[in-house]
Coordinates of C-alpha atoms in Angstrom, one line a residue:
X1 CA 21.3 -29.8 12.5
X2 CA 19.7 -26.3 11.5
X3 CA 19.8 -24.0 14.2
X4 CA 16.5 -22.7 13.4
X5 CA 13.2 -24.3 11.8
X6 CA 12.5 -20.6 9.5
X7 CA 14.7 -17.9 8.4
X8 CA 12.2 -15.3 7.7
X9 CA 14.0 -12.5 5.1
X10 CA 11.6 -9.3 5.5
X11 CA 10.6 -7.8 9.3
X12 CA 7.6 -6.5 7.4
X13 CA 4.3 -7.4 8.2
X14 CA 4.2 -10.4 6.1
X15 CA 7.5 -11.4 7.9
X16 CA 6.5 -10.5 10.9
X17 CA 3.4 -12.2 11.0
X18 CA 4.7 -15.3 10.2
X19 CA 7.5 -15.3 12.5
X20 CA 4.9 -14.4 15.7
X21 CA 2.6 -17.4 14.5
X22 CA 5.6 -19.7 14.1
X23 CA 7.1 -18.5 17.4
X24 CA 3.3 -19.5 18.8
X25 CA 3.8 -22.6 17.8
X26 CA 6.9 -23.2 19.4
X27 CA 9.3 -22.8 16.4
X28 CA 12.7 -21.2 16.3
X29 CA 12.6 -18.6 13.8
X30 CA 15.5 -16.1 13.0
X31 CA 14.3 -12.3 11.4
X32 CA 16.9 -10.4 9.2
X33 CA 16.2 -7.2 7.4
X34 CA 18.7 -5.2 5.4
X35 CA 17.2 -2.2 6.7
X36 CA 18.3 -0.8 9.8
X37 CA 14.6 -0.4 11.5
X38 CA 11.8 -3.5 11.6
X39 CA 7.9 -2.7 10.3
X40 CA 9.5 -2.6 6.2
X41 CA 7.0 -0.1 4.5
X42 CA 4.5 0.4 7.3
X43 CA 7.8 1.7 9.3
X44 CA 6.6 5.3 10.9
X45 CA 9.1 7.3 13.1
X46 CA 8.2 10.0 15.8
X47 CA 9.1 13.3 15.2
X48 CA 8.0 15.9 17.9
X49 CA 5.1 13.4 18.7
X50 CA 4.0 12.7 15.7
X51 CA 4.0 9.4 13.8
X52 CA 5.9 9.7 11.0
X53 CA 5.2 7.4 7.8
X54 CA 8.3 7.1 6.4
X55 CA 7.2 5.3 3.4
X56 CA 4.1 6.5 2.4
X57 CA 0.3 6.8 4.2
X58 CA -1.1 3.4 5.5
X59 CA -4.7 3.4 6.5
X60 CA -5.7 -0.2 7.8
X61 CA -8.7 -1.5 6.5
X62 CA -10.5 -5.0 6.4
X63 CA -13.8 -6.6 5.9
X64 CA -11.8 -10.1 7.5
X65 CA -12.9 -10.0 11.3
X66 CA -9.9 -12.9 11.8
X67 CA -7.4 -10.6 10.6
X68 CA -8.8 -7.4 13.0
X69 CA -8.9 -9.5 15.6
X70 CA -5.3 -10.4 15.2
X71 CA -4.6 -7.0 14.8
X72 CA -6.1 -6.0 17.8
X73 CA -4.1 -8.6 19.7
X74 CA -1.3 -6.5 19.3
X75 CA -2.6 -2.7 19.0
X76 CA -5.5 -0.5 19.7
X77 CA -6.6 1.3 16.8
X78 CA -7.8 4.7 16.8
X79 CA -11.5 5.7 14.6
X80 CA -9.7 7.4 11.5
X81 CA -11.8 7.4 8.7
X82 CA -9.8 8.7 4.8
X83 CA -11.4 11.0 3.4
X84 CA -8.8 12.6 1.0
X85 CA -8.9 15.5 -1.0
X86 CA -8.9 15.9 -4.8
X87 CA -6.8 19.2 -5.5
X88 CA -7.2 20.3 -9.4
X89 CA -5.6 23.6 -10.2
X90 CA -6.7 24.9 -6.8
X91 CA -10.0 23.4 -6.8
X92 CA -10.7 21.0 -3.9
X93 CA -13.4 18.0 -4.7
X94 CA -14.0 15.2 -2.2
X95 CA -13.0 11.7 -2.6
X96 CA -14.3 9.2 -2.7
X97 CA -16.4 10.6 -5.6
X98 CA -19.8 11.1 -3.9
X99 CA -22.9 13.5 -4.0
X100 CA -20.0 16.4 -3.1
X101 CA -18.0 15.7 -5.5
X102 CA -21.1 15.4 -8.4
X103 CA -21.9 19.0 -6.9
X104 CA -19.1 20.8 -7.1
X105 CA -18.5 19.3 -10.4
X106 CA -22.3 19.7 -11.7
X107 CA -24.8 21.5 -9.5
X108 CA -26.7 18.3 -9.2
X109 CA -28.1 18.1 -5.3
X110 CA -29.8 14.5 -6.0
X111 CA -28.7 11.1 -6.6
X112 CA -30.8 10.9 -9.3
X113 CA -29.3 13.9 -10.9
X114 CA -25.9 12.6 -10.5
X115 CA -26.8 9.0 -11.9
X116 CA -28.1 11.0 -15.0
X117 CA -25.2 13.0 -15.7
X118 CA -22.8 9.8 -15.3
X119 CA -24.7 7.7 -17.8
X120 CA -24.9 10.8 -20.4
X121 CA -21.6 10.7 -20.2
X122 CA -20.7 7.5 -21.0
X123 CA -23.8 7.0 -23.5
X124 CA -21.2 10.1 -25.4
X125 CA -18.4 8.0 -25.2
X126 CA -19.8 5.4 -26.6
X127 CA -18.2 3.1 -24.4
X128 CA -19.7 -0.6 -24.1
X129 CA -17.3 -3.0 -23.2
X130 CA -14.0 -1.2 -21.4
X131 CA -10.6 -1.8 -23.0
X132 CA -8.5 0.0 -21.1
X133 CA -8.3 2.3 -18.0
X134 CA -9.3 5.5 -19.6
X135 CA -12.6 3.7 -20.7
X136 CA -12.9 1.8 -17.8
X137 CA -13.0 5.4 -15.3
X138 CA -15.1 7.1 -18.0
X139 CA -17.8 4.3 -17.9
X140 CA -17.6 4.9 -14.2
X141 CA -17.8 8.2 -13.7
X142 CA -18.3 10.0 -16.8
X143 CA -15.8 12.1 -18.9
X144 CA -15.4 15.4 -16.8
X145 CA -14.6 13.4 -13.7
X146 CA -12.0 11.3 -15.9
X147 CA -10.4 14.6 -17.0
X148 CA -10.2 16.6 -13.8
X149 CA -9.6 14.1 -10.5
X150 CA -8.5 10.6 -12.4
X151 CA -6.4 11.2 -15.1
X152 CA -3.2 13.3 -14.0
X153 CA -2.8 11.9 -11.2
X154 CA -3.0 8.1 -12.4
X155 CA -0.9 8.6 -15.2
X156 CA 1.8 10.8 -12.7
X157 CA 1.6 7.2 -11.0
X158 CA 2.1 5.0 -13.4
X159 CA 4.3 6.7 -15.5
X160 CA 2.0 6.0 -19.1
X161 CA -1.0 7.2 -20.7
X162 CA -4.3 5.7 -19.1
X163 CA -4.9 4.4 -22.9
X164 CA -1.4 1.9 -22.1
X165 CA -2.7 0.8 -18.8
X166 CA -5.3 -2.0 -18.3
X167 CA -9.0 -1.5 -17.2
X168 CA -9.3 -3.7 -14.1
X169 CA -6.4 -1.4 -12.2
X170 CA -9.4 1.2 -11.5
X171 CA -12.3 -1.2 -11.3
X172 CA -12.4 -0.8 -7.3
X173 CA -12.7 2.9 -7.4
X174 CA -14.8 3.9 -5.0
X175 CA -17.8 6.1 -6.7
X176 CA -21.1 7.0 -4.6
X177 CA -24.1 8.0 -4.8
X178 CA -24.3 8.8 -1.1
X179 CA -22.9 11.9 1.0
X180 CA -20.6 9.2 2.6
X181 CA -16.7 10.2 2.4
X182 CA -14.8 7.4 4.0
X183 CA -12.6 6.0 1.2
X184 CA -12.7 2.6 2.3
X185 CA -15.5 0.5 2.3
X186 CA -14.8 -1.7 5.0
X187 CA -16.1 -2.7 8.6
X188 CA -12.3 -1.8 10.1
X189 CA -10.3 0.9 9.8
X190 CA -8.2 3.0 11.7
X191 CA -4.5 4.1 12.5
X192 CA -2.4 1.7 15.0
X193 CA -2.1 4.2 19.0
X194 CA 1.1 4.7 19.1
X195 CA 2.4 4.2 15.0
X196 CA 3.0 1.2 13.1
X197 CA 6.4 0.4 14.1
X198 CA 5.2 -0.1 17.8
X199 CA 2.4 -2.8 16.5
X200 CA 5.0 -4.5 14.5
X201 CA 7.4 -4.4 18.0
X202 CA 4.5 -6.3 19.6
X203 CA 4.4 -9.0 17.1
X204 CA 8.2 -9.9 16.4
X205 CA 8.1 -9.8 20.8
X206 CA 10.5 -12.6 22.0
X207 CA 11.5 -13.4 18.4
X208 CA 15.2 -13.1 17.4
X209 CA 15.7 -10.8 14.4
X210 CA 19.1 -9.1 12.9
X211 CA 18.9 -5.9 11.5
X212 CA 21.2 -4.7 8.2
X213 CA 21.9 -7.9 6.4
X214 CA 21.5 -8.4 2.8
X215 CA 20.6 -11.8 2.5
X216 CA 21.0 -12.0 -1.1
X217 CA 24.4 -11.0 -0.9
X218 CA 25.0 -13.7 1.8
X219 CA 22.1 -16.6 1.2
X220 CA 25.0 -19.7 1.3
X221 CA 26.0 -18.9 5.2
X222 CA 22.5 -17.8 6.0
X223 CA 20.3 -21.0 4.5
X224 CA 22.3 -23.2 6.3
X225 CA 20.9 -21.9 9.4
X226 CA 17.2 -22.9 9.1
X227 CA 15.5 -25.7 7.9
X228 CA 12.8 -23.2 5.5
X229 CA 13.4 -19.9 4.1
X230 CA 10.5 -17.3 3.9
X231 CA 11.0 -14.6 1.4
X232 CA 9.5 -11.6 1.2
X233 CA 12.0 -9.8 -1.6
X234 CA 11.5 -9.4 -5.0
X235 CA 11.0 -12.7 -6.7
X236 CA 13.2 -11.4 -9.9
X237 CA 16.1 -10.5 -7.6
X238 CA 15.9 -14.2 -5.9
X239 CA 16.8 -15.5 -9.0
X240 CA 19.3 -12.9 -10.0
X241 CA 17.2 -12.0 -12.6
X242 CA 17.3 -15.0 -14.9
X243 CA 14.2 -14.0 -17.4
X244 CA 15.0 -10.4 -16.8
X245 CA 13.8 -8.0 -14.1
X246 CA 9.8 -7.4 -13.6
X247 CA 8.9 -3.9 -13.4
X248 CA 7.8 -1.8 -10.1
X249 CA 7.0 1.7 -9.5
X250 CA 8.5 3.3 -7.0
X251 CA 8.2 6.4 -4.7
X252 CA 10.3 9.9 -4.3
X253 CA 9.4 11.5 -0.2
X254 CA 10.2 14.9 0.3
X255 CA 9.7 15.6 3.8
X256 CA 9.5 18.8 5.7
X257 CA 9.3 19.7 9.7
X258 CA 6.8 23.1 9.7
X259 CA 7.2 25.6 12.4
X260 CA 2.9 25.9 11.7
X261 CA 0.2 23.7 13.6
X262 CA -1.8 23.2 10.4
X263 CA -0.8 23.1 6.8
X264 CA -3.7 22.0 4.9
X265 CA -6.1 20.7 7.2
X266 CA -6.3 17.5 5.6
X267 CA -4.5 14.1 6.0
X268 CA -4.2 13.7 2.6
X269 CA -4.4 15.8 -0.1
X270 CA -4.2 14.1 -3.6
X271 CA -3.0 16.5 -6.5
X272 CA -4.6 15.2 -9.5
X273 CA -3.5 17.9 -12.6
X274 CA -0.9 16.5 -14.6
X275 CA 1.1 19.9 -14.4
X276 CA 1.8 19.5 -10.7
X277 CA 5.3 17.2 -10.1
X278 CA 3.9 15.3 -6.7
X279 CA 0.9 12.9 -6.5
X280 CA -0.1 14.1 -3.4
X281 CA 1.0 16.1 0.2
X282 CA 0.2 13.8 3.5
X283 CA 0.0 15.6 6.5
X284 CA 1.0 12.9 9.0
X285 CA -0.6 15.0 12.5
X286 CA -4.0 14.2 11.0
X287 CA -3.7 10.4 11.1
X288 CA -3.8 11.3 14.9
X289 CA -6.5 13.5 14.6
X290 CA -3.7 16.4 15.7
X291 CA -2.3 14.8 19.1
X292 CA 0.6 13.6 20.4
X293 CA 0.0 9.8 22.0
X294 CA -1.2 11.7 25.6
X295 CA -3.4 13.7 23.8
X296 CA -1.9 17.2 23.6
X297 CA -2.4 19.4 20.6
X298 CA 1.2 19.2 18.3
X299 CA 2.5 23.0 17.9
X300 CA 4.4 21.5 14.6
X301 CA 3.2 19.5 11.4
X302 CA 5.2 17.4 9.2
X303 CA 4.1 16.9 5.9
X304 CA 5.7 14.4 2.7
X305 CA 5.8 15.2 -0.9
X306 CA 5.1 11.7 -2.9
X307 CA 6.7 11.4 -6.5
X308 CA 5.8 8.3 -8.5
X309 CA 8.7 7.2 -10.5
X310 CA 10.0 4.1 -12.8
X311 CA 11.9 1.4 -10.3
X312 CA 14.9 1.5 -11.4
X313 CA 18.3 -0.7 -9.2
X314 CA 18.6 0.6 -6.0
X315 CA 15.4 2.0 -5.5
X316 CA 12.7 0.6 -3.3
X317 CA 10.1 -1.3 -5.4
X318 CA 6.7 0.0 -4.0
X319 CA 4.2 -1.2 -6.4
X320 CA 4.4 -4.1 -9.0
X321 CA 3.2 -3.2 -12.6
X322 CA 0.3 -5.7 -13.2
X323 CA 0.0 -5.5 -17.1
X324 CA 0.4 -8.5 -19.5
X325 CA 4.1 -8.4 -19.9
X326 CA 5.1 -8.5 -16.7
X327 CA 2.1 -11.3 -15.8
X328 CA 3.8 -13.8 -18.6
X329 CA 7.2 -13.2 -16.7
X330 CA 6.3 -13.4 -13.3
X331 CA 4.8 -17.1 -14.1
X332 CA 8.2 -18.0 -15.4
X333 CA 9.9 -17.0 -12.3
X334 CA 6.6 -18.5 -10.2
X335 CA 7.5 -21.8 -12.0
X336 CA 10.7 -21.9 -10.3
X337 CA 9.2 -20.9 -7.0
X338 CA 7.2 -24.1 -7.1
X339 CA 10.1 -26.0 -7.2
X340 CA 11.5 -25.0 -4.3
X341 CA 10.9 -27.4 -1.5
X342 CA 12.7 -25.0 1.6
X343 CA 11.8 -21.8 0.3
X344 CA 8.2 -19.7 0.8
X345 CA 7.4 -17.0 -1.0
X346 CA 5.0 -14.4 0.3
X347 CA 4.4 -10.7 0.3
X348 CA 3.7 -7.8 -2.4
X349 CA 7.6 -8.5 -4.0
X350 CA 7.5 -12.0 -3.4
X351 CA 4.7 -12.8 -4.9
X352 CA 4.4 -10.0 -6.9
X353 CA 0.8 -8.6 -6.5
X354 CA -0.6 -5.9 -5.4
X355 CA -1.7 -6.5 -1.5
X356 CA -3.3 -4.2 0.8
X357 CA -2.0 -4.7 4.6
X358 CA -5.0 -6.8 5.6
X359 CA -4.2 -9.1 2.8
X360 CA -0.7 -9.3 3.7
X361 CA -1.7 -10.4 7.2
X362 CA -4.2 -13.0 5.7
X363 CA -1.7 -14.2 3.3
X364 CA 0.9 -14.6 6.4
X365 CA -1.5 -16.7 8.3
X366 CA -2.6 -18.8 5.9
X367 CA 0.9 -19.7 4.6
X368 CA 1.9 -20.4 8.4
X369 CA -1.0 -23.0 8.2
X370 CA 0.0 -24.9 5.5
X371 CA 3.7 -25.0 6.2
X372 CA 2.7 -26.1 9.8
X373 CA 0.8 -29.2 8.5
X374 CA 4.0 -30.2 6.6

C-alpha cells in the first residue's frame, strides 16, 4: 500500500495549490522540489526588508473572482498597480501604450488624434490580414511605435526577428486610447504583504514537502510512494526527451544591493533599443511602494538586470516557444501524457503553455476537481 495518495513534483504554485486542496480533502500528499527553497518562480527573498524576486517581477492579476478569493485566503494583497516604463535611447514613454505615450511620440493631445495617426500608419503598411508579429504590432499601433518601444525589446526576448515569430504572441498588448497606465486590465491586482514565498508558506501549511530532490533522477523509489504523480517539470524531460527537446527561453538576473534609496523611481523599467544587452532593470522596493513590511522607508534598493537567452541544459526554462514546430512536438509528447493513468500533468513546463499565475491557480483547482471525482 502507497504511503501517500499524490506525489506532487513542483512546490510552485501549481504544486502547491494542488497539494493544499488535496490536503483539504483529507488526502496524504508528499511535496519534493529539487530546489532548496518552495514558491518555484514566484520565490522572493528578503534583503534589508525588501522582497526580493529572485526569478523575475510577478504582478498578480485576475478577472476570476474564485481564484482571488483563494488567494486572499492565504494573503493580503497590497494596491500595486504596473505601470512600466519604456526606456528608448534615453527616452522614457509610458506603457501601456496610452494617450502619453501617443504624445510623447506625436504631439497628439486627443483620442481622436491618436486614432488617426495609428490607422495612417497601418493604411502605409498596407497591412490587411497580419502574418506575423511585426505586422501584427504595426496594425496595432502603427509603425513608429513598432520601431521605437516593440521591436528591440521583443526580439532581445525571443531571440529572432519579429518577421520569424507568429502574430497572436502580441495580440493582448495592451494599447489605449485613455490616460489609464495600469498594464493589466483586470479587476485584481496587487503584490502578496509580506512576498510571495510567505503566501506559498500558507498554502503548503501542514503539508509534508522535501526540499533538493531530483525526481527524475530518482522516479523508480519515489512513484512507489504515492498512488498519483503530479508533474509540474518539463514534459520533454519526463520522457527523456524521446521526440527531441521543445524549446524555452530562458532568463540571465544580474542583481545588485545599492547603497542609494532610489535608483530609477520606477518598478520596472523596460529597455526596448536593440543596442542595450538587458530587457529591462526591476527595482524590487517599488513593488512595496518603498517600505519595509512595518512600513518604514528602506535606506537601500536592490535592483535585477534581466537577459533573455536560448534554454539551453541546465538552465531554468522560463518561457515555452509557442510557434508551429514546437506545437507539432508538444502533441507527440501530449499523446503519451494521455496515456498515463497515475500521472497529471499541469503547469507552464508541464503542459507547455504560456500561463499567467492566476491561470496557474485556476488550472490547479480544476485538475484537483477532476482527479477527486476519480
Amino acid at each position: 500500500m502507497s504511503k501517500y495518495d499524490y506525489l506532487i513534483v513542483g512546490a510552485g504554485l501549481y504544486g502547491a495549490v494542488f497539494a493544499q486542496q488535496a490536503k483539504e480533502h483529507g488526502k496524504r500528499v508528499l511535496v519534493i522540489d529539487r530546489r532548496s527553497h518552495i514558491a518555484g518562480n514566484v520565490y522572493t527573498e528578503t534583503v534589508e526588508g525588501i522582497h526580493v524576486h529572485r526569478y523575475g517581477a510577478h504582478i498578480f492579476h485576475t478577472n476570476d473572482r474564485a481564484v482571488w478569493e483563494y488567494v486572499g485566503r492565504f494573503a493580503e494583497f497590497n494596491r500595486f498597480t504596473n505601470s512600466p516604463v519604456a526606456n528608448y535611447k534615453g527616452e522614457l514613454y509610458s506603457l501601456p501604450f496610452n494617450m502619453y505615450t501617443f504624445n510623447k511620440m506625436w504631439g497628439v493631445t486627443t483620442p481622436a488624434e491618436a486614432a488617426a495617426e495609428i490607422e495612417r500608419q497601418r493604411r502605409e503598411a498596407g497591412i490587411t490580414e497580419p502574418r506575423d508579429l511585426e505586422e501584427q504590432a504595426i496594425s496595432l499601433v502603427g509603425r513608429d511605435i513598432y520601431e521605437k518601444l516593440v521591436k528591440g525589446y521583443t526580439e532581445k526576448q525571443w531571440g529572432r526577428p519579429c518577421t520569424e515569430l507568429p502574430a497572436f504572441i502580441i495580440k493582448r498588448l495592451p494599447v489605449r486610447l485613455t490616460f489609464d497606465n495600469n498594464y493589466f486590465n483586470a479587476l485584481y491586482q496587487g503584490i502578496p504583504v509580506g512576498g510571495y514565498t510567505r503566501m506559498v508558506e500558507r498554502i503548503l501549511d501542514g503539508v509534508e514537502f522535501r526540499l533538493g530532490i531530483d525526481y527524475l533522477k530518482d522516479r523508480e523509489a519515489l512513484d512507489v510512494l504515492a498512488e498519483k504523480t503530479v508533474y509540474t517539470g518539463a514534459i520533454d524531460a519526463f520522457y527523456d526527451f524521446r521526440f527531441g527537446p521543445l524549446d524555452y527561453r530562458s532568463v540571465r538576473f544580474e542583481t545588485e544591493l545599492l547603497d542609494m534609496p532610489n535608483f530609477q523611481g520606477n518598478a520596472a523599467v523596460n529597455y526596448t533599443d536593440r543596442g542595450t544587452p538587458w530587457t529591462r532593470i526591476i527595482e524590487h522596493k517599488w513593488f512595496q511602494f518603498g517600505k519595509d513590511d512595518d512600513g518604514n522607508d528602506l535606506p537601500r534598493t536592490v535592483i535585477s538586470r534581466e537577459y533573455s537567452s536560448a534554454w539551453e541544459p541546465g538552465d531554468e526554462p522560463y518561457y515555452p516557444v509557442n510557434d508551429q514546430k514546437n506545437a507539432a512536438l508538444y502533441e507527440k509528447y501530449k499523446a503519451l501524457a494521455d496515456q498515463e493513468q497515475h500521472v497529471i500533468f499541469g503547469g507552464r513546463l508541464g503542459e507547455y503553455k504560456y500561463y499567467d499565475m492566476d491561470q496557474v491557480i485556476a488550472a490547479a483547482l480544476r485538475a484537483f476537481i477532476e482527479a477527486f471525482k476519480e
